Tab-separated table of C-alpha atoms in Angstrom:
chain	number	residue	atom	x	y	z
A	1302	UNK	CA	0.000	0.000	0.000
A	1303	UNK	CA	0.997	3.621	-0.583
A	1304	UNK	CA	0.549	6.196	2.184
A	1305	UNK	CA	0.203	9.968	1.963
A	1306	UNK	CA	-0.950	12.952	4.020
A	1307	UNK	CA	-4.214	14.540	2.862
A	1308	UNK	CA	-3.273	18.079	3.860
A	1309	UNK	CA	0.256	17.886	2.443
A	1310	UNK	CA	-0.794	16.400	-0.894
A	1311	UNK	CA	-4.177	17.908	-1.809
A	1312	UNK	CA	-3.822	21.676	-2.212
A	1313	UNK	CA	-7.513	22.628	-2.138
A	1314	UNK	CA	-9.022	20.651	0.759
A	1315	UNK	CA	-12.204	22.275	2.096
A	1316	UNK	CA	-12.590	19.843	4.962
A	1317	UNK	CA	-11.702	16.265	5.779
A	1318	UNK	CA	-12.141	13.767	8.559
A	1319	UNK	CA	-9.180	11.769	7.206
A	1320	UNK	CA	-5.570	12.682	7.961
A	1321	UNK	CA	-3.607	9.947	6.196
A	1322	UNK	CA	-4.620	7.523	3.466
A	1323	UNK	CA	-3.164	4.092	2.780
A	1324	UNK	CA	-4.336	2.944	-0.637
A	1325	UNK	CA	-3.749	0.416	-3.418
A	1326	UNK	CA	-5.578	2.012	-6.347
A	1327	UNK	CA	-7.932	4.817	-7.377
A	1328	UNK	CA	-11.012	4.837	-9.588
A	1329	UNK	CA	-13.769	7.152	-10.780
A	1330	UNK	CA	-16.170	4.232	-11.387
A	1331	UNK	CA	-17.749	2.735	-8.269
A	1332	UNK	CA	-18.107	-0.590	-10.115
A	1333	UNK	CA	-14.316	-0.872	-10.194
A	1334	UNK	CA	-13.780	-0.213	-6.487
A	1335	UNK	CA	-11.700	-2.838	-4.725
A	1336	UNK	CA	-10.474	-3.263	-1.178
A	1337	UNK	CA	-8.035	-0.405	-0.616
A	1338	UNK	CA	-9.299	1.892	-3.393
A	1339	UNK	CA	-9.825	5.642	-3.302
A	1340	UNK	CA	-13.058	6.640	-5.046
A	1341	UNK	CA	-13.018	10.043	-6.772
A	1342	UNK	CA	-16.565	11.324	-7.336
A	1343	UNK	CA	-17.041	13.260	-10.577
A	1344	UNK	CA	-20.176	14.981	-11.792
A	1345	UNK	CA	-20.663	13.939	-15.421
A	1346	UNK	CA	-23.188	14.655	-18.162
A	1347	UNK	CA	-25.022	11.371	-17.580
A	1348	UNK	CA	-24.489	10.605	-13.905
A	1349	UNK	CA	-23.112	12.008	-10.662
A	1350	UNK	CA	-20.422	10.008	-8.891
A	1351	UNK	CA	-21.573	11.384	-5.548
A	1352	UNK	CA	-24.619	9.115	-5.784
A	1353	UNK	CA	-22.324	6.090	-5.464
A	1354	UNK	CA	-20.336	7.053	-2.356
A	1355	UNK	CA	-22.030	4.480	-0.127
A	1356	UNK	CA	-21.649	1.778	-2.765
A	1357	UNK	CA	-17.927	2.532	-3.055
A	1358	UNK	CA	-17.429	2.405	0.723
A	1359	UNK	CA	-19.351	-0.845	1.016
A	1360	UNK	CA	-17.017	-2.417	-1.572
A	1361	UNK	CA	-13.897	-1.518	0.408
A	1362	UNK	CA	-12.982	2.035	-0.579
A	1363	UNK	CA	-10.668	3.540	2.036
A	1364	UNK	CA	-11.781	7.059	1.172
A	1365	UNK	CA	-14.022	9.081	-1.144
A	1366	UNK	CA	-12.832	12.383	-2.600
A	1367	UNK	CA	-15.780	14.651	-3.405
A	1368	UNK	CA	-16.641	18.219	-4.456
A	1369	UNK	CA	-20.294	18.465	-3.408
A	1370	UNK	CA	-20.558	19.498	0.240
A	1371	UNK	CA	-24.085	18.095	0.462
A	1372	UNK	CA	-22.568	14.604	0.537
A	1373	UNK	CA	-19.982	15.306	3.213
A	1374	UNK	CA	-20.484	13.071	6.259
A	1375	UNK	CA	-18.321	13.388	9.362
A	1376	UNK	CA	-18.895	9.701	10.095
A	1377	UNK	CA	-17.466	8.509	6.775
A	1378	UNK	CA	-13.916	8.640	5.354
A	1379	UNK	CA	-14.563	11.558	3.017
A	1380	UNK	CA	-12.367	14.390	1.744
A	1381	UNK	CA	-14.126	17.468	0.365
A	1382	UNK	CA	-12.028	19.364	-2.196
A	1383	UNK	CA	-12.648	22.275	-4.545
A	1384	UNK	CA	-11.768	20.289	-7.674
A	1385	UNK	CA	-11.678	16.493	-8.008
A	1386	UNK	CA	-9.490	16.433	-11.118
A	1387	UNK	CA	-6.960	18.763	-9.533
A	1388	UNK	CA	-6.775	16.534	-6.455
A	1389	UNK	CA	-6.305	13.413	-8.565
A	1390	UNK	CA	-3.628	15.126	-10.620
A	1391	UNK	CA	-1.756	16.021	-7.432
A	1392	UNK	CA	-1.873	12.370	-6.387
A	1393	UNK	CA	-0.517	11.377	-9.803
A	1394	UNK	CA	2.271	13.955	-9.466
A	1395	UNK	CA	3.120	12.598	-6.014
A	1396	UNK	CA	3.439	9.086	-7.448
A	1397	UNK	CA	5.652	10.331	-10.275
A	1398	UNK	CA	7.933	12.030	-7.756
A	1399	UNK	CA	8.168	8.816	-5.721
A	1400	UNK	CA	8.899	6.684	-8.778
A	1401	UNK	CA	12.535	5.644	-9.306
A	1402	UNK	CA	12.211	3.721	-12.583
A	1403	UNK	CA	12.213	4.996	-16.154
A	1404	UNK	CA	9.217	6.392	-18.026
A	1405	UNK	CA	8.307	5.963	-21.696
A	1406	UNK	CA	5.643	8.259	-23.165
A	1407	UNK	CA	4.062	7.679	-26.587
A	1408	UNK	CA	2.151	10.084	-28.789
A	1409	UNK	CA	1.123	10.234	-32.446
A	1410	UNK	CA	-1.911	10.369	-34.705
A	1411	UNK	CA	-2.142	6.569	-34.967
A	1412	UNK	CA	-0.658	3.510	-33.302
A	1413	UNK	CA	-0.214	4.782	-29.735
A	1414	UNK	CA	-2.045	1.943	-27.994
A	1415	UNK	CA	-0.530	-0.862	-30.067
A	1416	UNK	CA	2.964	0.601	-29.638
A	1417	UNK	CA	2.376	0.735	-25.894
A	1418	UNK	CA	1.171	-2.883	-25.865
A	1419	UNK	CA	4.162	-4.107	-27.898
A	1420	UNK	CA	6.611	-2.232	-25.664
A	1421	UNK	CA	5.048	-3.767	-22.579
A	1422	UNK	CA	5.141	-7.300	-23.994
A	1423	UNK	CA	8.758	-7.036	-25.096
A	1424	UNK	CA	10.197	-5.297	-22.031
A	1425	UNK	CA	8.258	-7.517	-19.620
A	1426	UNK	CA	10.271	-10.510	-20.863
A	1427	UNK	CA	13.061	-9.286	-18.617
A	1428	UNK	CA	11.869	-6.279	-16.603
A	1429	UNK	CA	8.957	-5.365	-14.348
A	1430	UNK	CA	6.620	-3.091	-16.308
A	1431	UNK	CA	3.759	-0.775	-15.429
A	1432	UNK	CA	1.584	-0.241	-18.510
A	1433	UNK	CA	-0.997	2.532	-18.362
A	1434	UNK	CA	-4.318	0.783	-18.877
A	1435	UNK	CA	-6.960	1.355	-21.566
A	1436	UNK	CA	-6.345	4.399	-23.780
A	1437	UNK	CA	-6.310	6.895	-20.919
A	1438	UNK	CA	-4.305	9.603	-22.669
A	1439	UNK	CA	-5.899	12.984	-21.844
A	1440	UNK	CA	-5.532	15.043	-18.650
A	1441	UNK	CA	-8.114	12.985	-16.757
A	1442	UNK	CA	-6.803	9.668	-18.080
A	1443	UNK	CA	-3.175	10.487	-17.304
A	1444	UNK	CA	-4.198	11.555	-13.790
A	1445	UNK	CA	-5.898	8.177	-13.304
A	1446	UNK	CA	-3.019	6.028	-14.583
A	1447	UNK	CA	-0.324	7.949	-12.710
A	1448	UNK	CA	-2.350	7.731	-9.501
A	1449	UNK	CA	-2.420	3.951	-9.998
A	1450	UNK	CA	1.295	3.535	-10.746
A	1451	UNK	CA	3.214	0.505	-9.537
A	1452	UNK	CA	6.175	2.212	-7.902
A	1453	UNK	CA	8.209	-1.013	-8.017
A	1454	UNK	CA	8.142	-1.221	-11.828
A	1455	UNK	CA	11.410	-0.684	-13.663
A	1456	UNK	CA	9.645	0.919	-16.632
A	1457	UNK	CA	6.316	2.781	-16.735
A	1458	UNK	CA	4.728	3.192	-20.167
A	1459	UNK	CA	2.146	5.882	-20.951
A	1460	UNK	CA	0.381	7.311	-23.998
A	1461	UNK	CA	-0.775	10.888	-24.461
A	1462	UNK	CA	-3.161	12.401	-26.997
A	1463	UNK	CA	-4.474	15.811	-27.937
A	1464	UNK	CA	-7.654	17.573	-28.959
A	1465	UNK	CA	-6.309	21.120	-28.810
A	1466	UNK	CA	-2.945	22.884	-29.163
A	1467	UNK	CA	-0.725	22.717	-26.091
A	1468	UNK	CA	-2.060	19.491	-24.585
A	1469	UNK	CA	0.867	17.278	-25.617
A	1470	UNK	CA	3.420	19.704	-24.166
A	1471	UNK	CA	1.472	20.017	-20.907
A	1472	UNK	CA	1.090	16.250	-20.437
A	1473	UNK	CA	4.714	15.578	-21.391
A	1474	UNK	CA	5.966	18.152	-18.886
A	1475	UNK	CA	3.771	16.511	-16.254
A	1476	UNK	CA	5.115	13.006	-16.979
A	1477	UNK	CA	8.767	13.971	-17.680
A	1478	UNK	CA	9.643	10.886	-19.753
A	1479	UNK	CA	13.102	9.405	-20.083
A	1480	UNK	CA	12.047	8.188	-23.519
A	1481	UNK	CA	9.479	9.744	-25.852
A	1482	UNK	CA	8.019	8.166	-28.984
A	1483	UNK	CA	6.166	9.833	-31.874
A	1484	UNK	CA	4.425	7.077	-33.855
A	1485	UNK	CA	3.445	9.287	-36.791
A	1486	UNK	CA	1.467	12.348	-37.860
A	1487	UNK	CA	-1.844	12.313	-39.712
A	1488	UNK	CA	-5.047	14.243	-40.286
A	1489	UNK	CA	-6.686	13.324	-36.980
A	1490	UNK	CA	-8.190	16.509	-35.429
A	1491	UNK	CA	-7.023	18.576	-38.394
A	1492	UNK	CA	-10.194	20.674	-38.097
A	1493	UNK	CA	-8.911	21.978	-34.771
A	1494	UNK	CA	-5.312	22.487	-35.868
A	1495	UNK	CA	-5.811	23.714	-39.420
A	1496	UNK	CA	-2.878	21.969	-41.089
A	1497	UNK	CA	-0.570	18.970	-40.953
A	1498	UNK	CA	2.240	21.363	-40.070
A	1499	UNK	CA	0.433	22.439	-36.892
A	1500	UNK	CA	-0.410	18.846	-35.973
A	1501	UNK	CA	3.257	17.941	-36.418
A	1502	UNK	CA	4.254	20.827	-34.166
A	1503	UNK	CA	1.817	19.585	-31.509
A	1504	UNK	CA	3.085	15.980	-31.620
A	1505	UNK	CA	6.740	16.990	-31.543
A	1506	UNK	CA	6.111	19.193	-28.510
A	1507	UNK	CA	6.424	15.993	-26.465
A	1508	UNK	CA	10.130	16.829	-26.673
A	1509	UNK	CA	9.554	19.727	-24.240
A	1510	UNK	CA	8.907	17.220	-21.474
A	1511	UNK	CA	11.691	14.710	-22.207
A	1512	UNK	CA	14.342	14.748	-19.493
A	1513	UNK	CA	17.778	16.146	-20.235
A	1514	UNK	CA	19.845	13.285	-21.614
A	1515	UNK	CA	16.678	11.463	-22.624
A	1516	UNK	CA	15.767	10.102	-26.059
A	1517	UNK	CA	12.960	10.980	-28.457
A	1518	UNK	CA	12.158	8.323	-31.080
A	1519	UNK	CA	10.343	9.714	-34.144
A	1520	UNK	CA	8.812	7.876	-37.095
A	1521	UNK	CA	10.977	8.791	-40.083
A	1522	UNK	CA	7.856	9.710	-42.052
A	1523	UNK	CA	7.376	12.774	-39.844
A	1524	UNK	CA	8.753	16.019	-41.240
A	1525	UNK	CA	10.829	17.521	-38.424
A	1526	UNK	CA	12.606	20.164	-40.525
A	1527	UNK	CA	10.631	23.116	-39.135
A	1528	UNK	CA	10.801	22.114	-35.476
A	1529	UNK	CA	13.486	23.296	-33.083
A	1530	UNK	CA	14.027	20.651	-30.423
A	1531	UNK	CA	15.151	21.581	-26.918
A	1532	UNK	CA	18.839	21.152	-26.155
A	1533	UNK	CA	20.046	18.167	-24.181
A	1534	UNK	CA	17.894	15.403	-25.679
A	1535	UNK	CA	18.836	12.794	-28.283
A	1536	UNK	CA	16.694	12.520	-31.432
A	1537	UNK	CA	16.466	9.077	-33.055
A	1538	UNK	CA	14.427	7.855	-36.025
A	1539	UNK	CA	12.663	4.606	-36.921
A	1540	UNK	CA	10.856	3.408	-40.032
A	1541	UNK	CA	11.848	2.327	-43.537
A	1542	UNK	CA	14.616	4.828	-44.271
A	1543	UNK	CA	18.169	3.482	-44.233
A	1544	UNK	CA	19.200	6.757	-42.599
A	1545	UNK	CA	17.145	5.894	-39.507
A	1546	UNK	CA	18.615	4.451	-36.317
A	1547	UNK	CA	16.472	1.344	-36.714
A	1548	UNK	CA	14.649	0.415	-39.900
A	1549	UNK	CA	12.873	-2.373	-41.731
A	1550	UNK	CA	14.906	-3.786	-44.612
A	1551	UNK	CA	12.399	-6.371	-45.763
A	1552	UNK	CA	8.752	-7.078	-44.973
A	1553	UNK	CA	6.678	-10.046	-46.137
A	1554	UNK	CA	2.958	-10.382	-45.520
A	1555	UNK	CA	1.228	-13.740	-45.656
A	1556	UNK	CA	-0.956	-14.804	-42.744
A	1557	UNK	CA	1.598	-13.120	-40.490
A	1558	UNK	CA	4.188	-10.368	-40.707
A	1559	UNK	CA	7.757	-11.506	-41.247
A	1560	UNK	CA	10.265	-8.686	-41.326
A	1561	UNK	CA	13.996	-8.023	-41.195
A	1562	UNK	CA	15.205	-5.180	-38.993
A	1563	UNK	CA	18.533	-3.374	-39.224
A	1564	UNK	CA	19.797	-2.009	-35.906
A	1565	UNK	CA	23.395	-0.878	-35.426
A	1566	UNK	CA	24.234	-2.558	-38.771
A	1567	UNK	CA	23.086	-5.955	-37.505
A	1568	UNK	CA	20.110	-7.703	-39.085
A	1569	UNK	CA	17.398	-9.502	-37.104
A	1570	UNK	CA	14.355	-11.472	-38.236
A	1571	UNK	CA	11.060	-11.015	-36.390
A	1572	UNK	CA	7.469	-12.158	-36.712
A	1573	UNK	CA	4.135	-10.660	-35.633
A	1574	UNK	CA	0.993	-12.772	-35.726
A	1575	UNK	CA	-1.028	-10.323	-37.806
A	1576	UNK	CA	-1.091	-9.292	-41.486
A	1577	UNK	CA	-1.162	-5.504	-40.903
A	1578	UNK	CA	2.236	-4.011	-41.743
A	1579	UNK	CA	1.971	-0.986	-39.437
A	1580	UNK	CA	2.406	-3.281	-36.440
A	1581	UNK	CA	5.950	-3.970	-37.646
A	1582	UNK	CA	6.659	-0.220	-37.667
A	1583	UNK	CA	5.106	0.114	-34.205
A	1584	UNK	CA	7.440	-2.632	-32.964
A	1585	UNK	CA	10.655	-0.818	-33.922
A	1586	UNK	CA	10.977	1.426	-30.831
A	1587	UNK	CA	10.385	-1.599	-28.583
A	1588	UNK	CA	13.084	-3.587	-30.395
A	1589	UNK	CA	15.587	-0.718	-30.159
A	1590	UNK	CA	14.865	0.046	-26.496
A	1591	UNK	CA	15.121	-3.654	-25.614
A	1592	UNK	CA	18.485	-4.045	-27.343
A	1593	UNK	CA	19.711	-0.898	-25.577
A	1594	UNK	CA	18.754	-2.591	-22.299
A	1595	UNK	CA	20.892	-5.636	-23.178
A	1596	UNK	CA	17.993	-7.915	-24.090
A	1597	UNK	CA	18.815	-11.043	-26.041
A	1598	UNK	CA	17.337	-11.463	-29.513
A	1599	UNK	CA	15.304	-14.456	-28.346
A	1600	UNK	CA	13.685	-12.408	-25.564
A	1601	UNK	CA	12.567	-9.724	-28.000
A	1602	UNK	CA	11.305	-12.308	-30.493
A	1603	UNK	CA	9.300	-14.024	-27.758
A	1604	UNK	CA	7.685	-10.754	-26.686
A	1605	UNK	CA	6.654	-9.826	-30.238
A	1606	UNK	CA	5.281	-13.304	-30.827
A	1607	UNK	CA	2.816	-12.758	-27.962
A	1608	UNK	CA	1.295	-9.598	-29.446
A	1609	UNK	CA	-2.424	-9.704	-30.204
A	1610	UNK	CA	-4.297	-6.491	-31.108
A	1611	UNK	CA	-6.911	-5.436	-28.586
A	1612	UNK	CA	-10.594	-5.509	-29.464
A	1613	UNK	CA	-11.501	-3.030	-32.181
A	1614	UNK	CA	-7.907	-2.253	-33.181
A	1615	UNK	CA	-7.220	-4.908	-35.797
A	1616	UNK	CA	-8.489	-7.855	-33.771
A	1617	UNK	CA	-8.770	-10.963	-35.969
A	1618	UNK	CA	-11.840	-13.177	-35.554
A	1619	UNK	CA	-12.072	-16.510	-37.355
A	1620	UNK	CA	-15.377	-18.275	-38.017
A	1621	UNK	CA	-16.095	-21.407	-40.037
A	1622	UNK	CA	-15.920	-19.538	-43.336
A	1623	UNK	CA	-14.775	-15.987	-42.590
A	1624	UNK	CA	-11.816	-14.029	-41.347
A	1625	UNK	CA	-13.116	-10.825	-39.739
A	1626	UNK	CA	-10.744	-7.953	-38.979
A	1627	UNK	CA	-12.386	-5.850	-36.285
A	1628	UNK	CA	-10.912	-2.363	-36.727
A	1629	UNK	CA	-13.886	-0.413	-35.389
A	1630	UNK	CA	-12.083	1.874	-32.945
A	1631	UNK	CA	-10.580	4.516	-35.214
A	1632	UNK	CA	-11.352	5.820	-38.699
A	1633	UNK	CA	-8.954	8.695	-39.281
A	1634	UNK	CA	-7.812	9.292	-42.853
A	1635	UNK	CA	-4.399	7.626	-42.579
A	1636	UNK	CA	-5.838	4.757	-40.555
A	1637	UNK	CA	-8.403	4.004	-43.281
A	1638	UNK	CA	-5.791	4.150	-46.051
A	1639	UNK	CA	-3.465	1.867	-44.109
A	1640	UNK	CA	-6.208	-0.680	-43.385
A	1641	UNK	CA	-7.250	-0.814	-47.050
A	1642	UNK	CA	-3.640	-1.188	-48.192
A	1643	UNK	CA	-3.073	-3.989	-45.699
A	1644	UNK	CA	-6.239	-5.774	-46.788
A	1645	UNK	CA	-5.041	-5.599	-50.390
A	1646	UNK	CA	-1.824	-7.392	-49.428
A	1647	UNK	CA	-3.659	-10.357	-47.919
A	1648	UNK	CA	-3.725	-13.410	-50.179
A	1649	UNK	CA	-7.429	-14.287	-50.363
A	1650	UNK	CA	-9.913	-14.949	-53.157
A	1651	UNK	CA	-12.605	-12.704	-51.686
A	1652	UNK	CA	-11.842	-9.493	-49.797
A	1653	UNK	CA	-14.496	-7.100	-48.494
A	1654	UNK	CA	-13.899	-3.714	-46.841
A	1655	UNK	CA	-16.844	-2.423	-44.821
A	1656	UNK	CA	-16.053	1.222	-44.130
A	1657	UNK	CA	-17.857	3.831	-42.077
A	1658	UNK	CA	-17.395	7.567	-42.479
A	1659	UNK	CA	-14.044	9.020	-41.468
A	1660	UNK	CA	-13.705	10.739	-38.111
A	1661	UNK	CA	-11.852	13.787	-36.751
A	1662	UNK	CA	-11.444	15.526	-40.138
A	1663	UNK	CA	-13.917	18.373	-39.550
A	1664	UNK	CA	-13.691	20.960	-42.316
A	1665	UNK	CA	-11.470	18.822	-44.551
A	1666	UNK	CA	-14.084	16.411	-45.933
A	1667	UNK	CA	-14.017	17.964	-49.415
A	1668	UNK	CA	-10.278	17.415	-49.606
A	1669	UNK	CA	-9.922	13.958	-48.065
A	1670	UNK	CA	-12.909	12.019	-49.421
A	1671	UNK	CA	-11.810	12.522	-53.070
A	1672	UNK	CA	-8.360	11.209	-52.108
A	1673	UNK	CA	-9.973	8.171	-50.500
A	1674	UNK	CA	-12.135	7.664	-53.586
A	1675	UNK	CA	-9.030	7.406	-55.775
A	1676	UNK	CA	-7.602	4.798	-53.391
A	1677	UNK	CA	-10.827	2.778	-53.464
A	1678	UNK	CA	-10.998	2.930	-57.258
A	1679	UNK	CA	-7.553	1.438	-57.767
A	1680	UNK	CA	-8.120	-1.464	-55.324
A	1681	UNK	CA	-9.908	-3.669	-57.857
A	1682	UNK	CA	-9.243	-6.779	-55.762
A	1683	UNK	CA	-11.467	-5.488	-52.930
A	1684	UNK	CA	-15.264	-5.182	-52.757
A	1685	UNK	CA	-16.144	-2.042	-50.785
A	1686	UNK	CA	-19.347	-1.797	-48.745
A	1687	UNK	CA	-19.415	1.902	-47.837
A	1688	UNK	CA	-21.817	3.122	-45.172
A	1689	UNK	CA	-22.784	6.779	-44.690
A	1690	UNK	CA	-23.915	9.725	-46.794
A	1691	UNK	CA	-20.342	10.973	-47.242
A	1692	UNK	CA	-19.756	7.991	-49.550
A	1693	UNK	CA	-22.704	8.640	-51.879
A	1694	UNK	CA	-20.402	9.930	-54.616
A	1695	UNK	CA	-18.440	6.637	-54.517
A	1696	UNK	CA	-21.455	4.728	-55.837
A	1697	UNK	CA	-20.288	5.165	-59.444
A	1698	UNK	CA	-17.267	2.913	-58.865
A	1699	UNK	CA	-17.641	-0.668	-60.059
A	1700	UNK	CA	-16.187	-2.223	-56.903
A	1701	UNK	CA	-18.408	-0.193	-54.508
A	1702	UNK	CA	-21.759	-0.926	-52.878
A	1703	UNK	CA	-23.127	2.167	-51.162
A	1704	UNK	CA	-25.478	2.107	-48.150
A	1705	UNK	CA	-26.988	5.037	-46.322
A	1706	UNK	CA	-26.769	3.314	-42.933
A	1707	UNK	CA	-25.960	0.000	-41.226
A	1708	UNK	CA	-29.537	-1.250	-41.465
A	1709	UNK	CA	-29.504	-0.876	-45.243
A	1710	UNK	CA	-26.309	-2.931	-45.435
A	1711	UNK	CA	-27.697	-5.682	-43.211
A	1712	UNK	CA	-31.005	-5.789	-45.079
A	1713	UNK	CA	-29.189	-6.114	-48.414
A	1714	UNK	CA	-28.366	-9.698	-47.443
A	1715	UNK	CA	-24.815	-9.606	-48.818
A	1716	UNK	CA	-22.881	-10.167	-45.580
A	1717	UNK	CA	-22.714	-13.879	-46.264
A	1718	UNK	CA	-20.248	-16.424	-47.546
A	1719	UNK	CA	-16.545	-16.908	-47.069
A	1720	UNK	CA	-13.798	-14.321	-47.393
A	1721	UNK	CA	-11.796	-11.753	-45.460
A	1722	UNK	CA	-13.975	-8.970	-44.047
A	1723	UNK	CA	-12.393	-5.731	-42.856
A	1724	UNK	CA	-14.748	-3.672	-40.673
A	1725	UNK	CA	-13.354	-0.168	-40.248
A	1726	UNK	CA	-15.088	2.748	-38.536
A	1727	UNK	CA	-14.844	5.103	-35.583
A	1728	UNK	CA	-16.288	4.234	-32.173
A	1729	UNK	CA	-19.201	6.642	-32.618
A	1730	UNK	CA	-20.549	4.601	-35.560
A	1731	UNK	CA	-20.834	1.426	-33.447
A	1732	UNK	CA	-19.746	-0.877	-36.254
A	1733	UNK	CA	-19.038	-3.567	-33.678
A	1734	UNK	CA	-22.701	-4.426	-34.313
A	1735	UNK	CA	-21.728	-5.409	-37.860
A	1736	UNK	CA	-18.847	-7.474	-36.485
A	1737	UNK	CA	-21.294	-9.391	-34.293
A	1738	UNK	CA	-23.597	-9.860	-37.270
A	1739	UNK	CA	-20.757	-11.282	-39.355
A	1740	UNK	CA	-19.697	-13.612	-36.545
A	1741	UNK	CA	-23.155	-15.204	-36.497
A	1742	UNK	CA	-22.830	-15.965	-40.179
A	1743	UNK	CA	-25.573	-17.730	-42.016
A	1744	UNK	CA	-27.760	-17.715	-38.890
A	1745	UNK	CA	-28.439	-14.079	-39.794
A	1746	UNK	CA	-29.911	-14.881	-43.187
A	1747	UNK	CA	-33.138	-12.986	-43.718
């Protein structure tokens, strides 16, 4: 258990009947409370965490941190503060100050979560790792995962994202990584930033938080020419360029990824149990960091061999007659292009791409949909089932079936038979319903 003083740690305590807290974990969801948890009550759009104080205490919470004085009870272990998020952030900062291991922080337009997962799998072959759970990568999420840190871990791995300018720099300065990673830059949130150049600037601002003497790994596809990095950090590149510090020399896609990596002029063969090539790119920082920590080749190979994409991020589902690629979490422009390209590389007689409308491109639809249309048109080996009014103009293409919504696609009765089915959409479109429909197969016949 970790122990801290309420008054010394929380800066805006209104009143408290608790002086010290010994805790194991924190949560903002009363359903996740365990013995030794601190429950932070937030008022949200749909519910109010204060309504679940008694439930949290009954499940073993050692304390509840609240902002609504109407729920303060002198007979219960409750701390009333002015701002719950601020209090949680202070707890996260306290943990970071206590932590003696090294920190890796990942950002980028795509691939953050899979890069984090690969790093954790590889490094855990030899070291004790704390991996920030879920995709908690904004101010609230980072406060949660730092408050839950395992202080005994030798490496702690985090991801950070952005919706608005300045967020990456702020989160990076809060975390102070020993190693930063930029997975790539794309059009995600371009409506808020206005240009790829500004998005690049935002992603590279992670460098402002990297410790002096630390390392920043950057995908070699990112244009860094206009960015002035702070002094005292080492910039390294990864990707396909032979000028990079680690790069892929050869990549073969069959059922799995087999690729040859060049690091320090030595060549190594690796395998990932998935046909999507971007996972090989995402693995490069993990391979380099592991070798720099004196890992053996076999240890790194074993870690990569254990990688399986999480649900909705390229998860592969096999039925009697179908291979379903569940990629329903993200549908940014680059992510869609990459998924289609990867599907094209798969050796299969029948390939179907079920695509929902792209996300996070507000104001750039007229520019990006025509570019996607050209990509769809040249992929003659793929049948495209496109769902959403933004695709109406695609209907003239011979390899496209257009549907206004998911119900129209289901009612068309064409989601049958064998083949490889890519289902790609953003979370808001709930295309996991189509994945479930495909899994049931012929039982769904109308």
